Amino acid sequence: MDEDHYGERRVGRGTGGDGCPVRRGPDGVWQVSGYEEARAVLRATATVQAGLGVETVEKLPSRFRRPVLYRDGPEHREDRRQTARFFTPRRVDEHYREVMVEVAETQLDTVRETGRGHLADLSFHLAIEVASAVIGLTESRPGIRGRLERFFPEKFGTPGLTSLHGIRWLVRQNSNWLRVYWGDVRPAVRARRRRRRDDLISHLLDEGCSSGEILGECLTFAAAGMVTTREFVNVAAWHLFGDPALLARYRAADEPGRIAVLQEILRLEPVIGRLRRRTTAPLRLPGDGQDADPDADPDAEVTVPAGELVDILLHRANLDARTVGERPERLCPGRPMAAGAGAPGLSFGDGAHKCPGATIALLETDVFLSRLFALPGIRMVTPPRVGFKDGIDSYELRGCTVVLTDRT
């Protein structure tokens, strides 16, 4: 092992592909696996969101305000501008760090007292509390974790009355929506109707949103801020437990150095591996026309016609050596990246829909893991088992057990 290169991926997603950064698949869906090409799609204005259940949201009445995840164009940009203040690095440090530390210590007290803990449970409690502080879900009735776990499905299903599966999906999700509304959103909205606070729900009330519309936004932010962060904490811990040299580097580093380690883990292991867009006009991309002509110039432009579905394969784009440098399949914190590329690659997306909570996710993960690995004698006795949500190619890590061998 080179001095600055550590392990490879632990979540099996294959390699970086066949070297063709843009191609049209046999199902008619375009696949983009090159870094620059993927970033170009994500930044394009001639695309709209696809996947992530957007087809279901489109069936809502036109008077219903769509959650920000499902909006595009000027309306989406204005909403992001107005809510950007909740996610600035300064606000994260001044408003949310204390919450992160308090929740992390509370969760780790369980490990100190019992000598063991389940990482998926500990990290989910952390992610729920931090995201709830940002959103404003601070009056929830007991059981928020169970309600959220029931709501987010194994996969994004297709509701409808034409099949037994569709009917079951529809009934189950409607029931779960109501549980979250009555248990979490309604109490928070009622409290903020009486007195506004400096959080997302208060902002939405000022915008004139109904309780149902606020529910949709809360669930969108819950998915982004709770579910994905939980998985990132688990995958980062798995890498650190499994690589003594990497763990020693992490433990010895200051906070920026630890964040650099976490960013590189996230580049290698993006929680969401695939995003989807639909083109609204012809989209010209640098790419490879080899799917149509084996003798084509690898650097030739490709034009994706209007109305086409495009899969952006983040887990492959993040291994594009043209952008991330040599040995892209290996962990190398602080690796030199091409101009304009961020340390986590495209793991937080890019363009108008780039995840606004990147700073929050990285800091809360570091706050928790730096304290976890400071516990004397902490070790992993059961590695996580890996599952996948095929719709977005995201992983789920469950069953990782940690124990304290030194409790004197």
XYZ file of C-alpha atoms in Angstrom:
408
model
C 0.000 0.000 0.000
C 1.265 3.457 -0.910
C 1.752 5.892 1.937
C -1.270 8.013 1.029
C -3.470 5.339 -0.543
C -5.697 3.180 1.610
C -8.489 0.675 0.994
C -10.969 0.210 -1.812
C -14.754 0.230 -1.840
C -16.514 -1.953 0.685
C -19.940 -1.598 -0.908
C -19.911 -3.671 -4.069
C -20.941 -1.578 -7.041
C -18.625 -2.853 -9.720
C -15.904 -0.845 -11.414
C -15.868 2.485 -13.155
C -17.527 1.038 -16.257
C -16.247 0.358 -19.758
C -14.634 3.743 -20.343
C -17.595 5.090 -22.300
C -18.738 8.225 -20.445
C -22.031 8.679 -22.329
C -24.071 5.986 -24.011
C -27.665 5.113 -24.795
C -28.667 1.833 -23.209
C -30.729 -0.902 -24.866
C -33.767 0.268 -22.868
C -33.479 3.739 -24.390
C -32.235 5.367 -21.192
C -29.018 7.351 -21.533
C -26.257 6.440 -19.081
C -23.702 9.042 -18.076
C -20.711 7.750 -16.137
C -17.997 10.331 -16.903
C -17.409 12.986 -14.265
C -17.456 16.069 -16.490
C -20.362 14.713 -18.499
C -22.348 13.920 -15.345
C -21.691 17.363 -13.926
C -22.805 18.918 -17.213
C -26.134 17.090 -17.018
C -26.661 18.070 -13.386
C -25.937 21.719 -14.178
C -28.001 21.832 -17.364
C -31.081 24.058 -17.413
C -32.683 21.963 -20.163
C -33.528 19.111 -17.771
C -36.061 18.377 -15.032
C -36.108 15.940 -12.164
C -37.027 12.339 -12.923
C -37.126 9.289 -10.693
C -37.337 9.612 -6.885
C -41.111 9.147 -7.109
C -41.587 12.291 -9.197
C -44.215 10.500 -11.289
C -46.370 10.149 -8.171
C -45.931 13.793 -7.183
C -46.973 14.915 -10.667
C -50.401 13.366 -10.014
C -51.087 15.761 -7.144
C -53.593 18.590 -7.763
C -52.006 21.610 -9.453
C -52.895 23.842 -6.490
C -50.674 21.722 -4.227
C -47.191 23.219 -3.814
C -44.618 20.589 -4.803
C -41.755 19.889 -2.397
C -38.534 21.620 -3.433
C -37.001 18.326 -4.588
C -39.619 18.092 -7.340
C -39.525 21.660 -8.615
C -37.325 23.088 -11.353
C -36.599 26.396 -12.987
C -37.004 29.896 -11.489
C -39.414 28.741 -8.756
C -36.915 26.187 -7.516
C -33.994 28.624 -7.655
C -35.899 31.227 -5.659
C -36.864 28.700 -3.008
C -33.267 27.545 -2.655
C -32.116 31.148 -2.384
C -34.543 31.844 0.440
C -33.626 28.732 2.429
C -29.854 28.892 1.855
C -29.367 30.656 5.185
C -30.261 27.475 7.067
C -27.251 25.641 5.592
C -24.332 28.075 5.546
C -21.101 26.842 7.198
C -21.320 29.619 9.787
C -24.878 28.722 10.750
C -24.044 25.031 10.907
C -21.190 25.781 13.298
C -23.080 28.280 15.451
C -26.552 26.703 15.541
C -26.202 22.970 15.025
C -22.790 21.942 16.367
C -24.004 22.023 19.961
C -26.957 19.794 19.063
C -24.633 17.369 17.300
C -22.288 17.130 20.274
C -25.125 16.691 22.773
C -26.853 13.960 20.759
C -23.580 12.173 19.956
C -22.598 12.078 23.633
C -26.050 10.852 24.623
C -25.884 8.006 22.104
C -22.348 7.064 23.106
C -23.336 7.031 26.782
C -25.334 3.924 25.889
C -22.162 2.288 24.594
C -20.238 3.362 27.697
C -22.902 1.972 30.017
C -23.657 -1.305 28.230
C -20.313 -1.920 26.530
C -21.879 -2.325 23.096
C -24.047 -0.628 20.517
C -25.657 -1.067 17.121
C -24.237 1.557 14.798
C -27.324 1.833 12.584
C -29.444 2.694 15.638
C -26.951 5.134 17.133
C -26.432 6.975 13.856
C -30.144 7.166 13.058
C -30.896 8.794 16.409
C -28.132 11.305 15.649
C -29.411 12.055 12.143
C -33.025 12.427 13.321
C -32.183 14.895 16.083
C -29.939 17.060 13.915
C -32.314 17.157 10.931
C -35.258 17.824 13.248
C -33.461 20.885 14.637
C -32.947 22.258 11.125
C -36.474 21.494 9.945
C -38.250 22.414 13.178
C -39.667 19.012 14.130
C -39.064 19.655 17.818
C -42.500 18.844 19.271
C -42.760 15.275 18.000
C -44.620 12.657 19.956
C -42.637 9.570 21.040
C -41.833 7.147 18.228
C -40.533 9.398 15.446
C -37.895 6.866 14.482
C -40.439 4.115 13.900
C -42.694 6.414 11.918
C -39.864 7.474 9.646
C -38.606 3.933 9.122
C -42.104 2.821 8.102
C -42.518 5.733 5.735
C -39.373 5.354 3.663
C -39.978 2.262 1.512
C -37.672 -0.572 0.567
C -37.885 0.808 -2.944
C -39.795 3.520 -4.756
C -42.947 1.717 -5.767
C -45.600 2.670 -8.284
C -49.015 3.340 -6.747
C -52.196 2.613 -8.619
C -55.411 0.644 -8.761
C -54.375 -1.636 -11.605
C -52.484 -4.189 -9.542
C -52.528 -5.668 -6.054
C -48.977 -4.372 -5.490
C -50.008 -0.850 -6.491
C -53.044 -0.879 -4.185
C -50.992 -2.157 -1.249
C -48.317 0.496 -1.869
C -50.947 3.237 -2.007
C -52.710 2.164 1.197
C -49.471 1.651 3.119
C -47.964 4.985 2.145
C -51.142 6.930 2.837
C -51.202 5.420 6.313
C -47.549 6.300 6.874
C -48.071 9.876 5.699
C -50.811 10.270 8.316
C -48.625 8.857 11.091
C -45.863 11.361 10.368
C -48.347 14.196 10.018
C -50.156 13.582 13.316
C -47.091 12.554 15.274
C -44.521 15.073 14.051
C -45.601 17.753 11.601
C -48.912 18.871 13.079
C -47.502 19.516 16.596
C -44.600 21.498 15.110
C -46.873 23.560 12.847
C -49.279 24.364 15.684
C -46.425 25.543 17.909
C -45.042 27.778 15.149
C -48.395 29.239 14.254
C -48.408 30.560 17.813
C -44.780 31.717 17.710
C -42.396 31.645 14.775
C -38.871 30.296 15.208
C -35.733 30.360 13.111
C -36.273 27.103 11.224
C -37.636 25.693 7.977
C -41.225 25.138 9.125
C -41.520 28.770 10.259
C -40.199 29.860 6.859
C -42.774 27.690 5.082
C -45.578 29.153 7.194
C -44.406 32.643 6.241
C -44.605 31.516 2.623
C -48.268 30.629 3.125
C -47.829 26.854 2.881
C -50.599 24.580 4.121
C -49.978 21.828 6.662
C -50.068 19.229 3.881
C -47.488 21.104 1.854
C -45.279 21.451 4.917
C -45.595 17.692 5.454
C -44.261 17.097 1.946
C -41.284 19.377 2.514
C -40.519 17.816 5.890
C -40.455 14.323 4.427
C -38.204 15.477 1.601
C -35.721 16.990 4.035
C -36.039 13.967 6.317
C -35.003 11.666 3.491
C -32.042 13.876 2.613
C -30.951 14.725 6.136
C -31.757 11.605 8.124
C -31.720 8.526 5.924
C -28.623 9.304 3.849
C -26.561 10.607 6.768
C -27.278 7.435 8.701
C -25.778 5.370 5.893
C -22.758 7.647 5.550
C -21.915 7.344 9.253
C -22.047 3.570 8.923
C -19.932 3.298 5.782
C -17.314 5.717 7.139
C -17.082 3.770 10.398
C -16.749 0.522 8.437
C -13.765 1.896 6.530
C -12.108 3.231 9.662
C -12.628 0.075 11.699
C -11.273 -2.017 8.837
C -8.125 -0.011 8.085
C -5.800 0.636 11.062
C -3.597 3.040 9.071
C -6.569 5.104 7.929
C -7.979 5.126 11.462
C -4.641 6.280 12.869
C -4.619 9.126 10.350
C -8.177 10.082 11.258
C -7.495 10.030 14.994
C -4.333 12.109 14.675
C -5.852 14.781 12.420
C -7.488 18.074 13.341
C -11.093 18.666 12.282
C -10.309 19.788 8.697
C -8.037 16.762 8.310
C -10.753 14.419 9.565
C -13.300 16.017 7.241
C -10.884 15.382 4.345
C -10.839 11.689 5.234
C -14.639 11.595 5.344
C -14.953 13.433 2.027
C -12.719 10.886 0.335
C -14.701 7.999 1.801
C -17.849 9.627 0.461
C -16.296 10.087 -2.993
C -15.590 6.388 -3.079
C -18.903 5.373 -1.483
C -21.640 7.860 -2.508
C -24.783 6.975 -0.572
C -26.978 7.690 -3.578
C -25.355 6.123 -6.591
C -27.725 7.269 -9.313
C -29.752 10.364 -10.163
C -32.165 10.689 -13.054
C -33.138 13.630 -15.242
C -35.400 14.118 -18.265
C -34.250 16.456 -21.021
C -36.569 19.269 -22.078
C -34.431 20.320 -25.042
C -31.517 18.781 -26.955
C -28.571 18.498 -24.567
C -25.040 18.507 -25.979
C -22.451 16.639 -23.942
C -18.811 15.791 -24.463
C -18.729 12.015 -24.635
C -18.288 8.825 -26.542
C -20.376 7.714 -29.502
C -19.057 4.155 -29.458
C -22.477 2.658 -28.788
C -23.399 3.736 -32.323
C -20.015 3.503 -34.011
C -17.078 1.476 -32.618
C -14.692 3.661 -34.610
C -16.089 6.955 -33.270
C -13.857 9.590 -31.768
C -13.872 9.034 -27.959
C -13.935 12.820 -27.470
C -16.803 13.447 -29.888
C -19.804 15.387 -28.636
C -23.043 13.541 -28.010
C -26.446 15.180 -28.286
C -29.204 13.774 -26.106
C -32.559 14.600 -27.714
C -35.389 16.326 -25.871
C -37.711 14.127 -23.844
C -35.085 11.473 -23.051
C -34.378 9.907 -19.667
C -30.795 10.236 -18.438
C -29.259 8.182 -15.624
C -26.326 9.944 -13.954
C -24.204 7.180 -12.428
C -22.502 8.982 -9.556
C -20.723 5.888 -8.257
C -18.988 5.537 -11.628
C -18.399 9.228 -12.273
C -16.557 9.487 -8.953
C -14.041 6.952 -10.283
C -13.280 8.908 -13.462
C -9.468 9.171 -13.466
C -9.631 12.144 -15.839
C -11.021 14.184 -12.940
C -10.099 12.438 -9.682
C -6.577 11.421 -10.626
C -4.590 8.216 -10.434
C -5.810 5.089 -8.673
C -9.365 6.403 -8.363
C -10.537 3.134 -6.797
C -8.361 3.709 -3.724
C -8.909 6.003 -0.759
C -6.531 8.959 -0.843
C -7.612 11.807 1.475
C -6.692 15.176 0.027
C -6.143 13.724 -3.442
C -5.529 16.344 -6.146
C -8.683 16.797 -8.194
C -9.175 18.511 -11.537
C -10.104 22.189 -11.458
C -13.640 22.756 -10.232
C -14.122 19.296 -8.751
C -14.893 19.063 -5.036
C -13.300 16.557 -2.667
C -16.457 14.388 -2.319
C -16.841 14.246 -6.099
C -20.480 14.322 -7.134
C -21.714 12.542 -4.010
C -23.836 15.557 -3.032
C -24.972 16.075 -6.616
C -24.355 19.341 -8.452
C -26.230 22.158 -10.094
C -29.576 23.506 -8.959
C -30.469 20.381 -6.984
C -27.136 19.951 -5.209
C -27.706 18.820 -1.631
C -27.789 21.941 0.570
C -26.957 19.968 3.713
C -23.457 18.824 2.744
C -21.771 20.808 5.528
C -24.234 19.468 8.089
C -23.755 15.844 7.019
C -19.956 16.002 7.123
C -19.781 17.808 10.452
C -22.290 15.615 12.288
C -20.558 12.504 10.976
C -17.217 13.783 12.257
C -18.655 14.904 15.595
C -20.018 11.409 16.153
C -17.141 9.324 14.777
C -14.365 11.345 16.397
C -16.019 10.659 19.756
C -16.778 7.037 18.946
C -13.144 6.325 18.081
C -11.961 8.141 21.201
C -13.644 5.482 23.362
C -10.971 3.221 24.892
C -11.004 -0.257 23.405
C -13.754 0.384 20.849
C -13.898 -2.239 18.119
C -16.278 -3.665 15.564
C -17.372 -7.238 16.236
C -19.967 -7.559 13.460
C -19.528 -5.837 10.105
C -22.642 -4.427 8.436
C -24.685 -6.375 5.962
C -25.311 -4.532 2.720
C -28.646 -4.019 1.002
C -29.600 -1.792 -1.923
C -32.494 0.387 -3.031
C -32.453 -0.166 -6.744
C -34.365 2.968 -7.748
C -31.507 5.271 -6.711
C -28.784 2.639 -6.281
C -28.352 3.603 -2.632
C -27.023 1.234 -0.009
C -28.385 0.310 3.396
C -25.954 -0.887 6.044
C -27.447 -2.762 8.982
C -26.225 -5.031 11.764
C -22.867 -3.393 12.527
C -22.154 -4.014 16.219
C -19.459 -2.243 18.203
C -18.177 -3.161 21.663
C -15.900 -1.708 24.319
C -13.150 -4.076 25.350
C -11.766 -1.654 27.957
C -14.401 -0.583 30.474
C -12.151 0.015 33.477
